[in-house]
Amino acid sequence: MAVHRLTGSSLHVFRGERHVLRGLSFAVQGGEYLEVTGGNGAGKTSLLRTIVGLVHAESGTVEWNGQGIHADTRAFHAQLAYLGHESPLKTDLTPAENLRYAIGIRREVGAEQISQALAEVDASGFADRPVRTLSAGQRRRVALAGVALAAVPLWVLDEPATHLDAAGQELVGQLVERQLAAGGIVVAAVHASLPVAESGTQRLALSSK
């Protein structure tokens, strides 16, 4: 099995006129978790958006398996799942319908797989309710089910445990550890550390200065 590798080299990123990332570098490979911390305005979200190609660095490179991520954007995006700070769900659809749509554009997915994914995040009880009727925490669980169901090697998560209670935070840790055990890579921006084993964990602390 090939070992995946994600690297960032000498990244300089601006947000407007503000220089938020200055010469940042990192390297993480299959089975490893990169936890990004820092205060508000430190550039955590800017870094994640740069990693997935939504923001272009002023200078420096992000590479996936030795190739710049912009060399073949479609191929790179096919191998990652990105979860932003807000859960990307269509509010008029049910959780099950959201997953059928989101995963269906990547690969074939059956009703049983969707039901299992929702059960794993303890979302079976509201799988057939319109998302607009769900709490923020319930929506987050559905979004996490979509990340897991995508079956891709790279997860990039912005505050994945936001809106979740203690049990939900433990769930996020379990999902991350399962992804790592399968040889995947997880990059997550967090305010508080996720309950993930220290083995294979790297930490990148950003400064807001």
Short mmCIF file of N, CA, C and O in Angstrom, two decimals, residues 46-181:
data_model
loop_
_atom_site.label_atom_id
_atom_site.label_comp_id
_atom_site.label_asym_id
_atom_site.label_seq_id
_atom_site.Cartn_x
_atom_site.Cartn_y
_atom_site.Cartn_z
N SER A 46 -7.03 29.97 7.17
CA SER A 46 -6.29 30.32 5.95
C SER A 46 -5.34 29.18 5.55
O SER A 46 -5.21 28.86 4.36
N LEU A 47 -4.71 28.55 6.53
CA LEU A 47 -3.82 27.44 6.24
C LEU A 47 -4.60 26.28 5.65
O LEU A 47 -4.20 25.69 4.64
N LEU A 48 -5.73 25.92 6.25
CA LEU A 48 -6.51 24.80 5.74
C LEU A 48 -6.99 25.07 4.32
O LEU A 48 -6.97 24.19 3.46
N ARG A 49 -7.46 26.29 4.07
CA ARG A 49 -7.94 26.64 2.74
C ARG A 49 -6.80 26.65 1.71
O ARG A 49 -7.02 26.37 0.54
N THR A 50 -5.60 26.95 2.17
CA THR A 50 -4.44 26.87 1.28
C THR A 50 -4.11 25.42 0.97
O THR A 50 -3.80 25.07 -0.18
N ILE A 51 -4.21 24.56 1.98
CA ILE A 51 -3.91 23.14 1.78
C ILE A 51 -4.85 22.52 0.75
O ILE A 51 -4.43 21.70 -0.07
N VAL A 52 -6.13 22.89 0.80
CA VAL A 52 -7.09 22.28 -0.14
C VAL A 52 -7.18 23.03 -1.46
O VAL A 52 -7.92 22.61 -2.36
N GLY A 53 -6.44 24.14 -1.59
CA GLY A 53 -6.39 24.84 -2.86
C GLY A 53 -7.41 25.94 -3.05
O GLY A 53 -7.54 26.49 -4.14
N LEU A 54 -8.15 26.29 -2.00
CA LEU A 54 -9.13 27.37 -2.10
C LEU A 54 -8.48 28.74 -1.98
O LEU A 54 -9.05 29.75 -2.40
N VAL A 55 -7.30 28.78 -1.37
CA VAL A 55 -6.50 30.00 -1.27
C VAL A 55 -5.14 29.70 -1.90
O VAL A 55 -4.56 28.64 -1.66
N HIS A 56 -4.65 30.63 -2.70
CA HIS A 56 -3.33 30.47 -3.31
C HIS A 56 -2.29 31.20 -2.47
O HIS A 56 -2.48 32.37 -2.11
N ALA A 57 -1.22 30.52 -2.14
CA ALA A 57 -0.15 31.14 -1.39
C ALA A 57 0.57 32.18 -2.26
O ALA A 57 0.72 31.99 -3.47
N GLU A 58 1.00 33.26 -1.60
CA GLU A 58 1.79 34.26 -2.31
C GLU A 58 3.11 33.64 -2.79
O GLU A 58 3.60 33.93 -3.88
N SER A 59 3.68 32.79 -1.95
CA SER A 59 4.87 32.02 -2.34
C SER A 59 4.90 30.75 -1.51
O SER A 59 4.21 30.63 -0.50
N GLY A 60 5.71 29.81 -1.95
CA GLY A 60 5.74 28.51 -1.30
C GLY A 60 4.84 27.52 -2.01
O GLY A 60 4.08 27.87 -2.93
N THR A 61 4.90 26.26 -1.59
CA THR A 61 4.14 25.21 -2.26
C THR A 61 3.48 24.27 -1.27
O THR A 61 3.98 24.05 -0.17
N VAL A 62 2.36 23.69 -1.70
CA VAL A 62 1.74 22.57 -1.01
C VAL A 62 1.79 21.40 -1.99
O VAL A 62 1.39 21.55 -3.16
N GLU A 63 2.28 20.26 -1.55
CA GLU A 63 2.39 19.09 -2.41
C GLU A 63 1.68 17.90 -1.80
O GLU A 63 1.69 17.69 -0.59
N TRP A 64 1.04 17.14 -2.66
CA TRP A 64 0.39 15.88 -2.28
C TRP A 64 1.09 14.77 -3.05
O TRP A 64 1.12 14.78 -4.28
N ASN A 65 1.70 13.87 -2.31
CA ASN A 65 2.45 12.76 -2.89
C ASN A 65 3.49 13.25 -3.91
O ASN A 65 3.66 12.67 -4.98
N GLY A 66 4.17 14.35 -3.55
CA GLY A 66 5.27 14.84 -4.35
C GLY A 66 4.90 15.73 -5.51
O GLY A 66 5.78 16.20 -6.24
N GLN A 67 3.61 16.00 -5.69
CA GLN A 67 3.16 16.84 -6.80
C GLN A 67 2.41 18.05 -6.25
O GLN A 67 1.60 17.94 -5.33
N GLY A 68 2.66 19.22 -6.84
CA GLY A 68 1.94 20.42 -6.43
C GLY A 68 0.44 20.23 -6.57
O GLY A 68 -0.02 19.65 -7.57
N ILE A 69 -0.31 20.71 -5.61
CA ILE A 69 -1.76 20.44 -5.61
C ILE A 69 -2.48 21.11 -6.77
O ILE A 69 -3.60 20.71 -7.12
N HIS A 70 -1.89 22.11 -7.38
CA HIS A 70 -2.55 22.80 -8.50
C HIS A 70 -2.19 22.20 -9.85
O HIS A 70 -2.71 22.63 -10.88
N ALA A 71 -1.31 21.19 -9.85
CA ALA A 71 -0.93 20.55 -11.12
C ALA A 71 -2.11 19.79 -11.72
O ALA A 71 -2.31 19.79 -12.94
N ASP A 72 -2.89 19.13 -10.87
CA ASP A 72 -4.10 18.42 -11.31
C ASP A 72 -5.12 18.55 -10.19
O ASP A 72 -5.27 17.65 -9.36
N THR A 73 -5.80 19.68 -10.17
CA THR A 73 -6.71 20.00 -9.07
C THR A 73 -7.80 18.96 -8.91
O THR A 73 -8.14 18.56 -7.80
N ARG A 74 -8.35 18.52 -10.01
CA ARG A 74 -9.46 17.55 -9.94
C ARG A 74 -9.01 16.24 -9.28
O ARG A 74 -9.70 15.70 -8.42
N ALA A 75 -7.84 15.77 -9.68
CA ALA A 75 -7.33 14.52 -9.10
C ALA A 75 -7.04 14.69 -7.62
O ALA A 75 -7.32 13.78 -6.81
N PHE A 76 -6.50 15.84 -7.24
CA PHE A 76 -6.22 16.08 -5.82
C PHE A 76 -7.50 16.14 -5.01
O PHE A 76 -7.63 15.51 -3.96
N HIS A 77 -8.48 16.89 -5.50
CA HIS A 77 -9.74 17.02 -4.76
C HIS A 77 -10.48 15.69 -4.64
O HIS A 77 -11.25 15.49 -3.69
N ALA A 78 -10.25 14.79 -5.58
CA ALA A 78 -10.89 13.47 -5.51
C ALA A 78 -10.35 12.64 -4.35
O ALA A 78 -10.97 11.66 -3.95
N GLN A 79 -9.21 13.06 -3.81
CA GLN A 79 -8.59 12.30 -2.72
C GLN A 79 -8.72 12.98 -1.37
O GLN A 79 -8.10 12.53 -0.39
N LEU A 80 -9.51 14.05 -1.28
CA LEU A 80 -9.63 14.73 0.01
C LEU A 80 -11.08 15.01 0.37
O LEU A 80 -11.95 15.10 -0.50
N ALA A 81 -11.31 15.12 1.65
CA ALA A 81 -12.60 15.57 2.19
C ALA A 81 -12.32 16.79 3.05
O ALA A 81 -11.49 16.73 3.97
N TYR A 82 -12.97 17.90 2.74
CA TYR A 82 -12.78 19.15 3.46
C TYR A 82 -14.05 19.51 4.20
O TYR A 82 -15.13 19.59 3.60
N LEU A 83 -13.93 19.73 5.50
CA LEU A 83 -15.06 20.15 6.32
C LEU A 83 -14.73 21.50 6.92
O LEU A 83 -13.85 21.61 7.76
N GLY A 84 -15.42 22.53 6.44
CA GLY A 84 -15.20 23.87 6.95
C GLY A 84 -15.87 24.08 8.29
O GLY A 84 -16.47 23.17 8.88
N HIS A 85 -15.79 25.32 8.76
CA HIS A 85 -16.36 25.63 10.08
C HIS A 85 -17.87 25.46 10.10
O HIS A 85 -18.45 25.08 11.12
N GLU A 86 -18.52 25.72 8.97
CA GLU A 86 -19.97 25.51 8.85
C GLU A 86 -20.22 24.19 8.13
O GLU A 86 -19.55 23.87 7.15
N SER A 87 -21.20 23.43 8.62
CA SER A 87 -21.51 22.14 8.01
C SER A 87 -22.15 22.35 6.63
O SER A 87 -23.16 23.03 6.52
N PRO A 88 -21.58 21.78 5.56
CA PRO A 88 -22.04 22.04 4.19
C PRO A 88 -23.22 21.17 3.79
O PRO A 88 -23.10 20.26 2.97
N LEU A 89 -24.38 21.46 4.36
CA LEU A 89 -25.55 20.63 4.10
C LEU A 89 -26.66 21.46 3.46
O LEU A 89 -26.80 22.65 3.74
N LYS A 90 -27.42 20.81 2.60
CA LYS A 90 -28.59 21.45 1.99
C LYS A 90 -29.76 21.29 2.97
O LYS A 90 -30.17 20.18 3.28
N THR A 91 -30.28 22.43 3.43
CA THR A 91 -31.22 22.41 4.55
C THR A 91 -32.58 21.82 4.22
O THR A 91 -33.30 21.39 5.13
N ASP A 92 -32.97 21.81 2.93
CA ASP A 92 -34.28 21.25 2.59
C ASP A 92 -34.23 19.74 2.39
O ASP A 92 -35.27 19.10 2.25
N LEU A 93 -33.03 19.18 2.39
CA LEU A 93 -32.88 17.73 2.26
C LEU A 93 -32.69 17.09 3.63
O LEU A 93 -32.31 17.76 4.59
N THR A 94 -32.94 15.81 3.72
CA THR A 94 -32.69 15.07 4.95
C THR A 94 -31.20 14.72 5.02
O THR A 94 -30.48 14.81 4.02
N PRO A 95 -30.72 14.30 6.19
CA PRO A 95 -29.33 13.83 6.27
C PRO A 95 -29.03 12.72 5.26
O PRO A 95 -27.99 12.75 4.60
N ALA A 96 -29.93 11.75 5.14
CA ALA A 96 -29.71 10.65 4.20
C ALA A 96 -29.62 11.17 2.77
O ALA A 96 -28.76 10.74 1.99
N GLU A 97 -30.49 12.10 2.42
CA GLU A 97 -30.47 12.67 1.06
C GLU A 97 -29.20 13.48 0.83
O GLU A 97 -28.63 13.45 -0.26
N ASN A 98 -28.75 14.22 1.84
CA ASN A 98 -27.52 14.98 1.72
C ASN A 98 -26.35 14.06 1.42
O ASN A 98 -25.53 14.35 0.54
N LEU A 99 -26.24 12.96 2.14
CA LEU A 99 -25.13 12.04 1.92
C LEU A 99 -25.23 11.36 0.57
O LEU A 99 -24.21 11.17 -0.11
N ARG A 100 -26.44 11.01 0.17
CA ARG A 100 -26.62 10.37 -1.14
C ARG A 100 -26.16 11.30 -2.25
O ARG A 100 -25.52 10.88 -3.22
N TYR A 101 -26.44 12.59 -2.10
CA TYR A 101 -26.03 13.57 -3.11
C TYR A 101 -24.52 13.82 -3.05
O TYR A 101 -23.83 13.75 -4.07
N ALA A 102 -24.01 14.13 -1.85
CA ALA A 102 -22.60 14.52 -1.71
C ALA A 102 -21.65 13.39 -2.09
O ALA A 102 -20.62 13.63 -2.75
N ILE A 103 -21.95 12.17 -1.67
CA ILE A 103 -21.08 11.05 -1.98
C ILE A 103 -21.35 10.53 -3.38
O ILE A 103 -20.44 10.07 -4.07
N GLY A 104 -22.59 10.66 -3.84
CA GLY A 104 -22.95 10.18 -5.17
C GLY A 104 -22.21 10.84 -6.30
O GLY A 104 -22.03 10.25 -7.37
N ILE A 105 -21.77 12.09 -6.09
CA ILE A 105 -21.00 12.75 -7.15
C ILE A 105 -19.55 12.26 -7.18
O ILE A 105 -18.83 12.55 -8.13
N ARG A 106 -19.14 11.52 -6.15
CA ARG A 106 -17.80 10.94 -6.11
C ARG A 106 -17.80 9.49 -6.58
O ARG A 106 -16.93 9.06 -7.32
N ARG A 107 -18.77 8.72 -6.06
CA ARG A 107 -18.80 7.29 -6.34
C ARG A 107 -20.18 6.76 -6.02
O ARG A 107 -21.01 7.47 -5.43
N GLU A 108 -20.46 5.54 -6.42
CA GLU A 108 -21.74 4.92 -6.12
C GLU A 108 -21.82 4.62 -4.63
O GLU A 108 -20.86 4.14 -4.03
N VAL A 109 -22.97 4.91 -4.05
CA VAL A 109 -23.16 4.65 -2.63
C VAL A 109 -24.58 4.15 -2.42
O VAL A 109 -25.54 4.68 -2.99
N GLY A 110 -24.73 3.09 -1.63
CA GLY A 110 -26.03 2.48 -1.42
C GLY A 110 -26.70 2.96 -0.14
O GLY A 110 -26.06 3.54 0.74
N ALA A 111 -27.99 2.70 -0.04
CA ALA A 111 -28.76 3.11 1.13
C ALA A 111 -28.22 2.48 2.41
O ALA A 111 -28.20 3.12 3.46
N GLU A 112 -27.75 1.25 2.31
CA GLU A 112 -27.21 0.57 3.50
C GLU A 112 -25.94 1.25 3.99
O GLU A 112 -25.74 1.42 5.20
N GLN A 113 -25.08 1.66 3.06
CA GLN A 113 -23.86 2.36 3.45
C GLN A 113 -24.17 3.69 4.12
O GLN A 113 -23.53 4.08 5.10
N ILE A 114 -25.16 4.39 3.58
CA ILE A 114 -25.56 5.67 4.16
C ILE A 114 -26.12 5.47 5.56
O ILE A 114 -25.77 6.20 6.50
N SER A 115 -26.96 4.48 5.71
CA SER A 115 -27.54 4.20 7.03
C SER A 115 -26.47 3.84 8.04
O SER A 115 -26.50 4.29 9.20
N GLN A 116 -25.48 3.05 7.62
CA GLN A 116 -24.40 2.67 8.52
C GLN A 116 -23.56 3.88 8.92
O GLN A 116 -23.19 4.03 10.09
N ALA A 117 -23.27 4.76 7.95
CA ALA A 117 -22.48 5.95 8.24
C ALA A 117 -23.20 6.86 9.25
O ALA A 117 -22.58 7.40 10.17
N LEU A 118 -24.51 7.01 9.09
CA LEU A 118 -25.28 7.84 10.02
C LEU A 118 -25.36 7.18 11.40
O LEU A 118 -25.31 7.86 12.43
N ALA A 119 -25.46 5.86 11.42
CA ALA A 119 -25.50 5.15 12.70
C ALA A 119 -24.18 5.32 13.45
O ALA A 119 -24.17 5.46 14.68
N GLU A 120 -23.07 5.34 12.73
CA GLU A 120 -21.76 5.46 13.37
C GLU A 120 -21.57 6.80 14.07
O GLU A 120 -20.77 6.91 15.00
N VAL A 121 -22.29 7.83 13.62
CA VAL A 121 -22.19 9.14 14.27
C VAL A 121 -23.42 9.42 15.13
O VAL A 121 -23.67 10.56 15.53
N ASP A 122 -24.19 8.36 15.42
CA ASP A 122 -25.37 8.47 16.26
C ASP A 122 -26.39 9.45 15.69
O ASP A 122 -26.97 10.27 16.41
N ALA A 123 -26.61 9.36 14.37
CA ALA A 123 -27.55 10.26 13.69
C ALA A 123 -28.74 9.52 13.09
O ALA A 123 -29.53 10.12 12.37
N SER A 124 -28.90 8.24 13.41
CA SER A 124 -29.99 7.46 12.82
C SER A 124 -31.36 8.00 13.20
O SER A 124 -32.30 7.96 12.41
N GLY A 125 -31.47 8.55 14.40
CA GLY A 125 -32.76 9.00 14.90
C GLY A 125 -33.34 10.19 14.16
O GLY A 125 -34.54 10.46 14.27
N PHE A 126 -32.51 10.90 13.40
CA PHE A 126 -33.02 12.06 12.66
C PHE A 126 -32.60 12.00 11.19
O PHE A 126 -32.53 13.02 10.51
N ALA A 127 -32.35 10.80 10.70
CA ALA A 127 -31.85 10.62 9.32
C ALA A 127 -32.85 11.06 8.28
O ALA A 127 -32.47 11.41 7.15
N ASP A 128 -34.13 11.06 8.61
CA ASP A 128 -35.16 11.38 7.62
C ASP A 128 -35.87 12.70 7.89
O ASP A 128 -36.92 12.98 7.32
N ARG A 129 -35.27 13.53 8.75
CA ARG A 129 -35.83 14.86 9.01
C ARG A 129 -35.11 15.90 8.16
O ARG A 129 -33.90 15.77 7.93
N PRO A 130 -35.81 16.94 7.69
CA PRO A 130 -35.11 18.00 6.95
C PRO A 130 -34.01 18.60 7.82
O PRO A 130 -34.19 18.81 9.03
N VAL A 131 -32.88 18.87 7.22
CA VAL A 131 -31.74 19.39 7.97
C VAL A 131 -32.09 20.71 8.66
O VAL A 131 -31.55 21.00 9.74
N ARG A 132 -32.99 21.49 8.09
CA ARG A 132 -33.35 22.78 8.71
C ARG A 132 -33.96 22.62 10.09
O ARG A 132 -33.99 23.57 10.87
N THR A 133 -34.45 21.41 10.41
CA THR A 133 -35.05 21.18 11.72
C THR A 133 -34.03 20.68 12.75
O THR A 133 -34.38 20.47 13.91
N LEU A 134 -32.79 20.49 12.34
CA LEU A 134 -31.78 19.90 13.21
C LEU A 134 -30.99 20.97 13.95
O LEU A 134 -30.82 22.09 13.47
N SER A 135 -30.47 20.60 15.11
CA SER A 135 -29.60 21.49 15.87
C SER A 135 -28.23 21.57 15.19
O SER A 135 -27.89 20.75 14.32
N ALA A 136 -27.42 22.54 15.61
CA ALA A 136 -26.07 22.68 15.05
C ALA A 136 -25.24 21.43 15.31
O ALA A 136 -24.47 20.99 14.45
N GLY A 137 -25.38 20.84 16.49
CA GLY A 137 -24.64 19.63 16.81
C GLY A 137 -25.07 18.45 15.95
O GLY A 137 -24.22 17.65 15.52
N GLN A 138 -26.37 18.32 15.72
CA GLN A 138 -26.86 17.24 14.87
C GLN A 138 -26.35 17.41 13.44
O GLN A 138 -25.96 16.45 12.79
N ARG A 139 -26.34 18.64 12.97
CA ARG A 139 -25.82 18.90 11.62
C ARG A 139 -24.34 18.52 11.52
O ARG A 139 -23.88 17.99 10.51
N ARG A 140 -23.61 18.82 12.59
CA ARG A 140 -22.19 18.49 12.57
C ARG A 140 -21.98 17.00 12.48
O ARG A 140 -21.08 16.51 11.79
N ARG A 141 -22.79 16.23 13.18
CA ARG A 141 -22.69 14.77 13.10
C ARG A 141 -22.93 14.28 11.68
O ARG A 141 -22.23 13.38 11.19
N VAL A 142 -23.91 14.86 11.02
CA VAL A 142 -24.21 14.46 9.63
C VAL A 142 -23.02 14.79 8.72
O VAL A 142 -22.62 13.98 7.88
N ALA A 143 -22.46 15.98 8.90
CA ALA A 143 -21.32 16.38 8.08
C ALA A 143 -20.13 15.44 8.31
O ALA A 143 -19.41 15.08 7.37
N LEU A 144 -19.91 15.04 9.55
CA LEU A 144 -18.83 14.10 9.84
C LEU A 144 -19.09 12.74 9.22
O LEU A 144 -18.15 12.07 8.75
N ALA A 145 -20.34 12.33 9.17
CA ALA A 145 -20.67 11.07 8.49
C ALA A 145 -20.29 11.15 7.02
O ALA A 145 -19.80 10.18 6.44
N GLY A 146 -20.49 12.33 6.42
CA GLY A 146 -20.12 12.51 5.02
C GLY A 146 -18.62 12.42 4.81
O GLY A 146 -18.15 11.84 3.81
N VAL A 147 -17.85 12.98 5.73
CA VAL A 147 -16.39 12.89 5.63
C VAL A 147 -15.95 11.44 5.68
O VAL A 147 -15.14 10.98 4.86
N ALA A 148 -16.48 10.70 6.63
CA ALA A 148 -16.09 9.30 6.78
C ALA A 148 -16.52 8.47 5.57
O ALA A 148 -15.79 7.60 5.10
N LEU A 149 -17.72 8.75 5.06
CA LEU A 149 -18.26 7.97 3.94
C LEU A 149 -17.54 8.27 2.63
O LEU A 149 -17.58 7.46 1.70
N ALA A 150 -16.86 9.41 2.55
CA ALA A 150 -16.16 9.76 1.31
C ALA A 150 -15.07 8.76 0.97
O ALA A 150 -14.70 8.60 -0.19
N ALA A 151 -14.52 8.10 1.98
CA ALA A 151 -13.50 7.06 1.77
C ALA A 151 -12.31 7.59 0.97
O ALA A 151 -11.93 7.03 -0.05
N VAL A 152 -11.73 8.68 1.46
CA VAL A 152 -10.57 9.30 0.81
C VAL A 152 -9.40 9.33 1.79
O VAL A 152 -9.60 9.30 3.00
N PRO A 153 -8.15 9.44 1.29
CA PRO A 153 -7.01 9.37 2.20
C PRO A 153 -6.71 10.63 2.99
O PRO A 153 -6.01 10.56 4.00
N LEU A 154 -7.22 11.79 2.55
CA LEU A 154 -6.89 13.04 3.22
C LEU A 154 -8.14 13.73 3.75
O LEU A 154 -9.06 14.01 2.98
N TRP A 155 -8.14 13.99 5.06
CA TRP A 155 -9.21 14.79 5.68
C TRP A 155 -8.61 16.12 6.12
O TRP A 155 -7.56 16.15 6.78
N VAL A 156 -9.29 17.21 5.80
CA VAL A 156 -8.91 18.54 6.26
C VAL A 156 -10.12 19.13 6.97
O VAL A 156 -11.15 19.37 6.34
N LEU A 157 -9.99 19.33 8.28
CA LEU A 157 -11.14 19.64 9.12
C LEU A 157 -10.94 20.95 9.89
O LEU A 157 -9.92 21.11 10.57
N ASP A 158 -11.90 21.85 9.79
CA ASP A 158 -11.83 23.12 10.51
C ASP A 158 -12.77 23.05 11.71
O ASP A 158 -13.99 23.04 11.55
N GLU A 159 -12.20 22.98 12.89
CA GLU A 159 -12.97 22.86 14.14
C GLU A 159 -14.02 21.74 14.03
O GLU A 159 -15.22 22.00 14.16
N PRO A 160 -13.59 20.50 13.80
CA PRO A 160 -14.56 19.42 13.57
C PRO A 160 -15.48 19.14 14.75
O PRO A 160 -16.58 18.61 14.56
N ALA A 161 -15.07 19.48 15.97
CA ALA A 161 -15.89 19.19 17.15
C ALA A 161 -16.77 20.36 17.56
O ALA A 161 -17.42 20.31 18.61
N THR A 162 -16.82 21.42 16.75
CA THR A 162 -17.64 22.56 17.11
C THR A 162 -19.11 22.16 17.22
O THR A 162 -19.59 21.31 16.46
N HIS A 163 -19.81 22.69 18.20
CA HIS A 163 -21.24 22.43 18.48
C HIS A 163 -21.49 21.05 19.08
O HIS A 163 -22.64 20.70 19.33
N LEU A 164 -20.44 20.27 19.32
CA LEU A 164 -20.65 18.92 19.83
C LEU A 164 -20.41 18.85 21.33
O LEU A 164 -19.55 19.55 21.88
N ASP A 165 -21.16 17.97 21.99
CA ASP A 165 -20.97 17.74 23.41
C ASP A 165 -19.78 16.82 23.63
O ASP A 165 -19.07 16.45 22.68
N ALA A 166 -19.53 16.43 24.88
CA ALA A 166 -18.37 15.60 25.19
C ALA A 166 -18.40 14.28 24.42
O ALA A 166 -17.36 13.82 23.92
N ALA A 167 -19.58 13.68 24.32
CA ALA A 167 -19.68 12.42 23.59
C ALA A 167 -19.36 12.63 22.11
O ALA A 167 -18.72 11.79 21.47
N GLY A 168 -19.80 13.76 21.57
CA GLY A 168 -19.51 14.07 20.18
C GLY A 168 -18.04 14.30 19.94
O GLY A 168 -17.49 13.91 18.91
N GLN A 169 -17.37 14.94 20.90
CA GLN A 169 -15.93 15.16 20.77
C GLN A 169 -15.17 13.83 20.80
O GLN A 169 -14.20 13.64 20.04
N GLU A 170 -15.62 12.91 21.64
CA GLU A 170 -15.01 11.59 21.66
C GLU A 170 -15.21 10.89 20.32
O GLU A 170 -14.32 10.20 19.82
N LEU A 171 -16.40 11.08 19.74
CA LEU A 171 -16.70 10.49 18.44
C LEU A 171 -15.73 11.00 17.38
O LEU A 171 -15.21 10.22 16.57
N VAL A 172 -15.47 12.31 17.37
CA VAL A 172 -14.54 12.87 16.40
C VAL A 172 -13.16 12.22 16.56
O VAL A 172 -12.53 11.85 15.57
N GLY A 173 -12.72 12.08 17.80
CA GLY A 173 -11.43 11.43 18.05
C GLY A 173 -11.40 10.01 17.51
O GLY A 173 -10.40 9.58 16.91
N GLN A 174 -12.50 9.28 17.68
CA GLN A 174 -12.56 7.90 17.18
C GLN A 174 -12.51 7.85 15.66
O GLN A 174 -11.83 7.00 15.07
N LEU A 175 -13.22 8.79 15.01
CA LEU A 175 -13.21 8.83 13.55
C LEU A 175 -11.81 9.14 13.03
O LEU A 175 -11.35 8.55 12.05
N VAL A 176 -11.14 10.10 13.68
CA VAL A 176 -9.78 10.45 13.27
C VAL A 176 -8.85 9.26 13.43
O VAL A 176 -8.07 8.93 12.52
N GLU A 177 -8.93 8.58 14.56
CA GLU A 177 -8.04 7.44 14.78
C GLU A 177 -8.32 6.31 13.80
O GLU A 177 -7.39 5.63 13.36
N ARG A 178 -9.55 6.12 13.42
CA ARG A 178 -9.87 5.10 12.42
C ARG A 178 -9.27 5.46 11.06
O ARG A 178 -8.74 4.60 10.35
N GLN A 179 -9.35 6.76 10.70
CA GLN A 179 -8.75 7.21 9.45
C GLN A 179 -7.24 7.00 9.44
O GLN A 179 -6.66 6.55 8.46
N LEU A 180 -6.60 7.29 10.56
CA LEU A 180 -5.15 7.11 10.66
C LEU A 180 -4.77 5.63 10.60
O LEU A 180 -3.79 5.27 9.96
N ALA A 181 -5.56 4.80 11.25
CA ALA A 181 -5.28 3.36 11.25
C ALA A 181 -5.36 2.77 9.84
O ALA A 181 -4.70 1.78 9.54
#
